[in-house]
Short mmCIF file of C-alpha atoms and ligand atoms in Angstrom, two decimals:
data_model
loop_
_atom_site.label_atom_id
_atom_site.label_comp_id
_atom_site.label_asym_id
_atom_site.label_seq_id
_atom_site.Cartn_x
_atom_site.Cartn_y
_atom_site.Cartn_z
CA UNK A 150 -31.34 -21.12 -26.31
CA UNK A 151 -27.87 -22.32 -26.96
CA UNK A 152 -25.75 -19.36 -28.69
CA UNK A 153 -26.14 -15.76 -27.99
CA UNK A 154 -24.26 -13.11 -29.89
CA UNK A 155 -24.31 -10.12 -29.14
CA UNK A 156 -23.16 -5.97 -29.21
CA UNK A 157 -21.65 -3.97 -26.33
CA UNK A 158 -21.13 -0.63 -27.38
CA UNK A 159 -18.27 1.68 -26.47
CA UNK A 160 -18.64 4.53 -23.60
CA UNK A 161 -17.40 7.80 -22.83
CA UNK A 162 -17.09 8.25 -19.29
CA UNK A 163 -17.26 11.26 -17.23
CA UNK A 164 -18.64 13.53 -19.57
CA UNK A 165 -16.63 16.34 -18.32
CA UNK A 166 -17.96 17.53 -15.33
CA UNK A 167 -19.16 13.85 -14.04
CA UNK A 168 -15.68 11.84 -12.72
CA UNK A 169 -16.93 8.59 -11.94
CA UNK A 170 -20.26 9.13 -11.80
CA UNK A 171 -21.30 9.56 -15.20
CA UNK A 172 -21.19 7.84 -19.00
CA UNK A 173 -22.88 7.40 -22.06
CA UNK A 174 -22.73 4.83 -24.44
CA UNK A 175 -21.62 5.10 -28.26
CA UNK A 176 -24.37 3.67 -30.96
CA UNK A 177 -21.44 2.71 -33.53
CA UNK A 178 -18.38 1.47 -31.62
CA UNK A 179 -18.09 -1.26 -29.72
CA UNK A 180 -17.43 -4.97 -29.83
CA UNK A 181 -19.07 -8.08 -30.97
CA UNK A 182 -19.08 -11.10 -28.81
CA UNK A 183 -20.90 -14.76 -29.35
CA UNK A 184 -21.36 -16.85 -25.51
CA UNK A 185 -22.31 -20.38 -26.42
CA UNK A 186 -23.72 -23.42 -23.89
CA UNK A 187 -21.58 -26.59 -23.58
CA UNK A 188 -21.82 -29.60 -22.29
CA UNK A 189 -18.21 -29.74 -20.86
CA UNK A 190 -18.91 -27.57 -17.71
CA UNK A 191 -16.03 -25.02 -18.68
CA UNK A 192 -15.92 -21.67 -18.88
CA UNK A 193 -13.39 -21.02 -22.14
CA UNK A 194 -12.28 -18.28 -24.43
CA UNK A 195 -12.29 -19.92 -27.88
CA UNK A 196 -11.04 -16.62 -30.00
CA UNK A 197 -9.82 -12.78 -29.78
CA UNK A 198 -10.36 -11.03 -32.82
CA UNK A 199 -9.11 -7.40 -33.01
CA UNK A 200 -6.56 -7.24 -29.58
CA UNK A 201 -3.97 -9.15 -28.04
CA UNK A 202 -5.73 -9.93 -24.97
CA UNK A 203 -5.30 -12.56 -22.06
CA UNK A 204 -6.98 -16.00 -23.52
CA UNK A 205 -7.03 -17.40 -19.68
CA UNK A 206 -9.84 -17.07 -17.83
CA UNK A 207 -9.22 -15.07 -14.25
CA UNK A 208 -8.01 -12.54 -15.97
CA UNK A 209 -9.70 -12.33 -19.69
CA UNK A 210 -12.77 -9.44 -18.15
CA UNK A 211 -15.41 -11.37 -20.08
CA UNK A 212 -14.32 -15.06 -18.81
CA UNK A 213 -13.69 -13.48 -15.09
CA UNK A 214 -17.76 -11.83 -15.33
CA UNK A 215 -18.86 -15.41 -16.67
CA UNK A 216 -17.13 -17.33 -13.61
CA UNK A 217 -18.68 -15.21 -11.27
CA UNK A 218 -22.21 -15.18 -12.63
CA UNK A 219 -22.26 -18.69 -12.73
CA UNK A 220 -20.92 -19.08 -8.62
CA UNK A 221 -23.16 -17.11 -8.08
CA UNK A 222 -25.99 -18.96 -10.33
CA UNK A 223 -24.50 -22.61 -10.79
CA UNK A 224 -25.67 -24.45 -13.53
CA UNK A 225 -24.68 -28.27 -15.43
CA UNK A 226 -23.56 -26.49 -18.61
CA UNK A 227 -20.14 -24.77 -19.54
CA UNK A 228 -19.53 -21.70 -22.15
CA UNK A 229 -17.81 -21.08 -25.01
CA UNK A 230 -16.79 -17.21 -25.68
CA UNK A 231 -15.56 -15.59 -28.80
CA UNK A 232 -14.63 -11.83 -29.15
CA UNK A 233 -14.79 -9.54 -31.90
CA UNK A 234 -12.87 -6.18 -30.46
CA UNK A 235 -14.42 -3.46 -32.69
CA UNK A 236 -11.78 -1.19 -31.10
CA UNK A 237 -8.70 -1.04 -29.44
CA UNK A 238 -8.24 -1.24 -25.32
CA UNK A 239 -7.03 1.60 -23.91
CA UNK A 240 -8.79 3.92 -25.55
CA UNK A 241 -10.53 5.51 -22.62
CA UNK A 242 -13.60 4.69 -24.29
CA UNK A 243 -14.36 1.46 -21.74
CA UNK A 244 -13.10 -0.70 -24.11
CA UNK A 245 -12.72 -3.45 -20.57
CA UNK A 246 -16.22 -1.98 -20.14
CA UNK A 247 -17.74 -3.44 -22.98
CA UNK A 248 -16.24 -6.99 -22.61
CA UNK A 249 -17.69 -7.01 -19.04
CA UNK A 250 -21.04 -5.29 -20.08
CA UNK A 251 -21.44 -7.54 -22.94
CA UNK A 252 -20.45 -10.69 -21.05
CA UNK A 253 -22.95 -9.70 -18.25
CA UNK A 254 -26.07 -9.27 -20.64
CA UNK A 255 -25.12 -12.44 -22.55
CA UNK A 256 -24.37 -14.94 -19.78
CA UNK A 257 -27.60 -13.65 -18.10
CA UNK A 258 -30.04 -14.33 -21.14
CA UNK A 259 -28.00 -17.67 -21.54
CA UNK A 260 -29.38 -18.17 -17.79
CA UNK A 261 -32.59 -17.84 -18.95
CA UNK A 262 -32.54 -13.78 -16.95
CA UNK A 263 -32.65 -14.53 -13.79
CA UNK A 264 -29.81 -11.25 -12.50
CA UNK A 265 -31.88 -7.23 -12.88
CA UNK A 266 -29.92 -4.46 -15.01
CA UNK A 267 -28.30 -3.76 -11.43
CA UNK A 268 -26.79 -6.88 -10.95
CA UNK A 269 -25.69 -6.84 -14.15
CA UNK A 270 -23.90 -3.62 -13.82
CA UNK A 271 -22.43 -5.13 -10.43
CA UNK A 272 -21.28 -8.04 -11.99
CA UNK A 273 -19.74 -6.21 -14.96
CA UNK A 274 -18.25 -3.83 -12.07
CA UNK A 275 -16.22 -6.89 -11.03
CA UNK A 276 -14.39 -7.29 -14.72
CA UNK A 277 -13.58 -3.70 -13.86
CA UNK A 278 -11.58 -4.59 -10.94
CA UNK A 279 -9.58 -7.42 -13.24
CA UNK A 280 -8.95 -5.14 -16.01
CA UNK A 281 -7.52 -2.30 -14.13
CA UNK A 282 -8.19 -2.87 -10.19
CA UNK A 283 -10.95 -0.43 -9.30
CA UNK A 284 -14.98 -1.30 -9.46
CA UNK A 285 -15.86 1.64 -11.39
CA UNK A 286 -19.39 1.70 -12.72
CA UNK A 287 -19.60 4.54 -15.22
CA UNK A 288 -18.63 2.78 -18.21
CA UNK A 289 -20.27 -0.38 -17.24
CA UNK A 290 -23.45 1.26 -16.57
CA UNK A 291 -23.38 2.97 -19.36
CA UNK A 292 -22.82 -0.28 -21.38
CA UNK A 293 -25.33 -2.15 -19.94
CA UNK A 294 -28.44 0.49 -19.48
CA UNK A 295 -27.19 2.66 -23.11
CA UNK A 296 -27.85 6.47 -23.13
CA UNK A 297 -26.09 8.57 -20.52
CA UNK A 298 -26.32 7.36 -16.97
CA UNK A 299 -25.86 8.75 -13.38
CA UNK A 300 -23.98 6.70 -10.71
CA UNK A 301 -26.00 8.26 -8.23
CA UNK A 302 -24.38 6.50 -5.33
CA UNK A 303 -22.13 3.56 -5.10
CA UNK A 304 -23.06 1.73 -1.37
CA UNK A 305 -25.14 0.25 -2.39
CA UNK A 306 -25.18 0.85 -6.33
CA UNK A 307 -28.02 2.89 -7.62
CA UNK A 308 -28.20 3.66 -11.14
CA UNK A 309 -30.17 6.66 -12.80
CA UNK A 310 -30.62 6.63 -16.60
CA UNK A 311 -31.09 9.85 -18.21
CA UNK A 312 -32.92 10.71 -21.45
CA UNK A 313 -30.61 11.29 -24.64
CA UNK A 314 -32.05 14.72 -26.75
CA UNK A 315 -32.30 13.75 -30.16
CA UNK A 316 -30.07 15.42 -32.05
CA UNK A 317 -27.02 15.08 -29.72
CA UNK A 318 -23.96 13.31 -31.34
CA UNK A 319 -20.70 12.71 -30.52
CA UNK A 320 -17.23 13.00 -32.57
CA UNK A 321 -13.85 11.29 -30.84
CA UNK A 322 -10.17 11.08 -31.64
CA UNK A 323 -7.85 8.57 -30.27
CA UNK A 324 -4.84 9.47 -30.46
CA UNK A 325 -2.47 6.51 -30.55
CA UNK A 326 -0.62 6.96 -27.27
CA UNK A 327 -0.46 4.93 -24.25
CA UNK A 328 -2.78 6.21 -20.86
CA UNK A 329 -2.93 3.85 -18.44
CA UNK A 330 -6.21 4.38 -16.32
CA UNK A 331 -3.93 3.74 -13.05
CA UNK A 332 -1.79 6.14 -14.40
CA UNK A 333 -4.57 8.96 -15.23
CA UNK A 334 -6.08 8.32 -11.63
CA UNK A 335 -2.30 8.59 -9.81
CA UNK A 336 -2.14 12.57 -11.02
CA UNK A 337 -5.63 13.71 -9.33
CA UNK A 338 -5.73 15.74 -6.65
CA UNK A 339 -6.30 14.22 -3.04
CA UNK A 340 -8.73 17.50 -2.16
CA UNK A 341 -10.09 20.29 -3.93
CA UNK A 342 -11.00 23.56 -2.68
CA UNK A 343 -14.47 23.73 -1.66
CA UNK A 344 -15.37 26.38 -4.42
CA UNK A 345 -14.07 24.09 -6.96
CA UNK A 346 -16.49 21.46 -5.49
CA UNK A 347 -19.02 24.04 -6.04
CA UNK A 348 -18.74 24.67 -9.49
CA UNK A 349 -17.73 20.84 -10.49
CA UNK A 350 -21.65 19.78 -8.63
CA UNK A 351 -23.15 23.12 -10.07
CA UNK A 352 -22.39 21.73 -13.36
CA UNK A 353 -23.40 18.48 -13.23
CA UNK A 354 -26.52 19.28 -12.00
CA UNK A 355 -26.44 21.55 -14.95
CA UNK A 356 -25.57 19.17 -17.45
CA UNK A 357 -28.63 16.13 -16.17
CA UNK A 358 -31.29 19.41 -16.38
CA UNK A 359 -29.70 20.18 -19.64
CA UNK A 360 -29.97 16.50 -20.57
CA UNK A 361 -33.86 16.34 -19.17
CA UNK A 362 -34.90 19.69 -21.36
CA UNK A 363 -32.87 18.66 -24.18
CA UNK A 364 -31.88 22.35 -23.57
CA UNK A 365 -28.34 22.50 -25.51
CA UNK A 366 -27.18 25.94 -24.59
CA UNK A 367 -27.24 24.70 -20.95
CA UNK A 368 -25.33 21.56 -21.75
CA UNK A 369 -22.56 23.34 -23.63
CA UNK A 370 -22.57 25.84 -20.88
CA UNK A 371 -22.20 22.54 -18.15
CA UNK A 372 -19.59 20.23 -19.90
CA UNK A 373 -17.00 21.64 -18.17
CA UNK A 374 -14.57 20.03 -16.22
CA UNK A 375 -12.08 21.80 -13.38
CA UNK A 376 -10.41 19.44 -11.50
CA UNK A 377 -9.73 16.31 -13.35
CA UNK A 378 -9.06 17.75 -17.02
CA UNK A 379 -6.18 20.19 -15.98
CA UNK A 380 -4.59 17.72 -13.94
CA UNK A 381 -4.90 14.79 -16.90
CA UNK A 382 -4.80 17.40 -19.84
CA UNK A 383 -0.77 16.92 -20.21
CA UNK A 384 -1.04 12.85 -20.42
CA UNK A 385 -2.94 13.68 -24.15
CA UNK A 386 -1.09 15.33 -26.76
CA UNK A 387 -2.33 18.61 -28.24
CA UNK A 388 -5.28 18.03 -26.25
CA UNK A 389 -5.80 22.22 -25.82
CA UNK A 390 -5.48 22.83 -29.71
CA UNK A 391 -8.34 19.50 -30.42
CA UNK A 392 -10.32 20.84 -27.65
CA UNK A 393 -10.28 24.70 -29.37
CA UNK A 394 -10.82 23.01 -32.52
CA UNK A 395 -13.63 21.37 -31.83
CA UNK A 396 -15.67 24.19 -29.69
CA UNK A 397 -14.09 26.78 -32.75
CA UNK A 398 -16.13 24.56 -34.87
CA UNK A 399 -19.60 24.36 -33.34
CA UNK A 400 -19.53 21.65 -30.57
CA UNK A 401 -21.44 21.90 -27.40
CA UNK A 402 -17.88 21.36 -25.84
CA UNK A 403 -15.16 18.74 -25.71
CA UNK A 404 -13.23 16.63 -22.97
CA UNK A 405 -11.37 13.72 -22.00
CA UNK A 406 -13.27 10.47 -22.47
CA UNK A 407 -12.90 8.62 -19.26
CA UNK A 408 -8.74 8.47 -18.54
CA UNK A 409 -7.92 8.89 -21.80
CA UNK A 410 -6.48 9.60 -24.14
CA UNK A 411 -9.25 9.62 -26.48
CA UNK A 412 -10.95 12.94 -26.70
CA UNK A 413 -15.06 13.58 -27.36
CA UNK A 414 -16.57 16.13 -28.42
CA UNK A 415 -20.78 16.64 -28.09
CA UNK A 416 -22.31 18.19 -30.96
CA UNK A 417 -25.81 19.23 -31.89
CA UNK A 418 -26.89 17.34 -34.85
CA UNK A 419 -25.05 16.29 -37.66
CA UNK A 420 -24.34 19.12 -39.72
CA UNK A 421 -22.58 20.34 -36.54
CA UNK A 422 -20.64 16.59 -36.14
CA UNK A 423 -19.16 16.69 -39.75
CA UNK A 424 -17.71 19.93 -39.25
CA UNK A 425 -16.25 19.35 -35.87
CA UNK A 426 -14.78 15.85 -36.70
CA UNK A 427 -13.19 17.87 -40.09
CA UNK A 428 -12.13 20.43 -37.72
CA UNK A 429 -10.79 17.92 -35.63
CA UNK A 430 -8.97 15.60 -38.39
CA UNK A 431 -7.63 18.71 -39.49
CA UNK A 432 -6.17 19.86 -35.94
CA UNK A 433 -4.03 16.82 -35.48
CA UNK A 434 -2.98 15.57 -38.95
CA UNK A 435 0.34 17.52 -38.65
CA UNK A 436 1.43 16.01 -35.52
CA UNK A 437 3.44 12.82 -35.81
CA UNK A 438 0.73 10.91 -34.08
CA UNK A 439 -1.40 8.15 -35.68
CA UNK A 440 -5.00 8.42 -34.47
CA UNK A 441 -8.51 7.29 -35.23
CA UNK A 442 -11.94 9.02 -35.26
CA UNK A 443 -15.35 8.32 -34.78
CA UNK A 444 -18.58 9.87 -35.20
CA UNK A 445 -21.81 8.77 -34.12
CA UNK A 446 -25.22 8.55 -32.31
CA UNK A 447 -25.73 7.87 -29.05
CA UNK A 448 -26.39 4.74 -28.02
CA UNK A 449 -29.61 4.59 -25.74
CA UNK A 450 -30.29 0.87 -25.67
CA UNK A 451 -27.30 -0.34 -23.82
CA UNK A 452 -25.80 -3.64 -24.83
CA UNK A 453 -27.95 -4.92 -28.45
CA UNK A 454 -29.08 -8.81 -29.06
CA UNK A 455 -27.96 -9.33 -32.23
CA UNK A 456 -28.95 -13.31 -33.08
CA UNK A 457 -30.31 -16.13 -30.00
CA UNK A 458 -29.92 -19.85 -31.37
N1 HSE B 772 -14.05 7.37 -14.40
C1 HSE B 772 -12.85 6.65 -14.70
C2 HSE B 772 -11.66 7.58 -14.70
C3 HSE B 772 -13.02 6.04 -16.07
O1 HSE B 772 -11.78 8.67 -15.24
O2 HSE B 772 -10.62 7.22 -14.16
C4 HSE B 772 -11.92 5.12 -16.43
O3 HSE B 772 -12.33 3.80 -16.27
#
């Protein structure tokens, strides 16, 4: 194989109750990239499509994961990257996420697989820490495995994937203002109070049994969030009113998507959807703010083949 293209869907991490520790990935966002063998030993980003991003390659995410597969895995070929953004960075819906995730799966199959999903993830980890200086693994994870994922622990990485009920969906609004994940992570609290801790764990326990018995009145009842959504709630615009909008509507609940500032919403089926992302559209079209929307499936297959060569 010579040319791999490929799709690395967006990811909502978090979910609420989960900071850091857990994602899901988004069936119709997400970007297209194409990794092809060359004979010049290089690794080189050929074209950006869709965002101004860095063209050199320490600190383009998918050039940085491609260096360090191939120290890690050296081989007498180079490769050629293009990238189709299918939506814009700084989103807080991994957006650096799915150029590492993508660049991880790709690079590996153009190695002929010789790195696990783990790997992967740690790999993809590392564009992480060049797009915003922390290895976080939700969104990458997330990415890489599809469907919603625990990070159970981090030393060393273990990964639990958790089954997607059917019907769930998800509806999301960016609005167009700037979060910067450093930023979001510079207003949390150093400690909590111990019965905050207690209904924060209570909950995500809640939301994976939820999750397991595709039981929806227990997720809505779990997708809370109590320590990292009141302190980041003020970096979003009109994040309350969305958020009442959404639940006044019919979702299971609604959050902040990773730092921000898009917002998600989980819905049961997609009657439900339509109405919230109407409800939604409807609750910020007054307020001087461009934004975007999206409403889809989840995505449980993680990053998607789309042609070999
Ligand atoms: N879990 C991370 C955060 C996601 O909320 O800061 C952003 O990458």
């Amino acid at each position: 194989m010579n040319q791999i293209k490929i799709f690395s869907p967006a990811t909502v991490a978090n979910v609420s109750c989960g900071f850091d520790c857990l994602g899901f990935a988004v069936n119709d966002l997400g970007d297209t990239m194409t990794f092809r063998k060359t004979s010049s030993k290089e690794v080189k980003i050929i074209d950006i499509k869709g965002a101004n991003l860095p063209y050199d390659v320490d600190k383009n995410v998918a050039s940085a994961v491609t260096l360090k597969m191939l120290e890690k895995y050296p081989v007498d070929f180079g490769i050629e990257i293009s990238i189709e953004k299918g939506y814009s960075p700084g989103s807080g819906l991994g957006s650096s996420a799915a150029s590492a995730a993508g660049a991880a799966v790709a690079v590996n199959e153009l190695l002929d697989k010789p790195f696990t999903p783990l790997e992967l993830t740690k790999f993809a980890m590392y564009g992480e820490k060049v797009a915003c200086g922390s290895e976080i693994a939700d969104n990458v994870a997330a990415a890489i495995y599809g469907g919603f994922i625990l990070v159970q622990q981090y030393e060393p990485l273990s990964i639990v994937k958790i089954p997607v009920p059917k019907e769930l969906m998800l509806v999301a609004i960016h609005p167009q203002v700037k979060v910067r994940t450093k930023d979001a992570r510079d207003v949390l609290p150093e400690n909590i109070p111990l019965t905050d801790a207690v209904t924060q764990w209570a909950n995500v326990g809640g939301l994976i049994s939820g999750l397991y018995s595709a039981n929806y009145d227990i997720i809505a009842n779990s997708l809370k969030d109590i320590i990292v959504e009141p302190a980041r709630k003020h970096l979003i615009p009109h994040f309350d009113k969305v958020k009442n909008a959404a639940i006044e509507a019919g979702a299971l609940s609604a959050g902040i998507s990773g730092s921000g500032p898009t917002i998600f919403a989980l819905c049961k089926g997609e009657e439900n959807a339509k109405n919230v992302f109407r409800a939604i559209e409807e609750s910020y079209k007054d307020k001087n703010i461009d934004f975007t929307m999206v409403y889809s499936k989840i995505n449980t297959q993680g990053v998607k083949i789309l042609e070999k060569k």
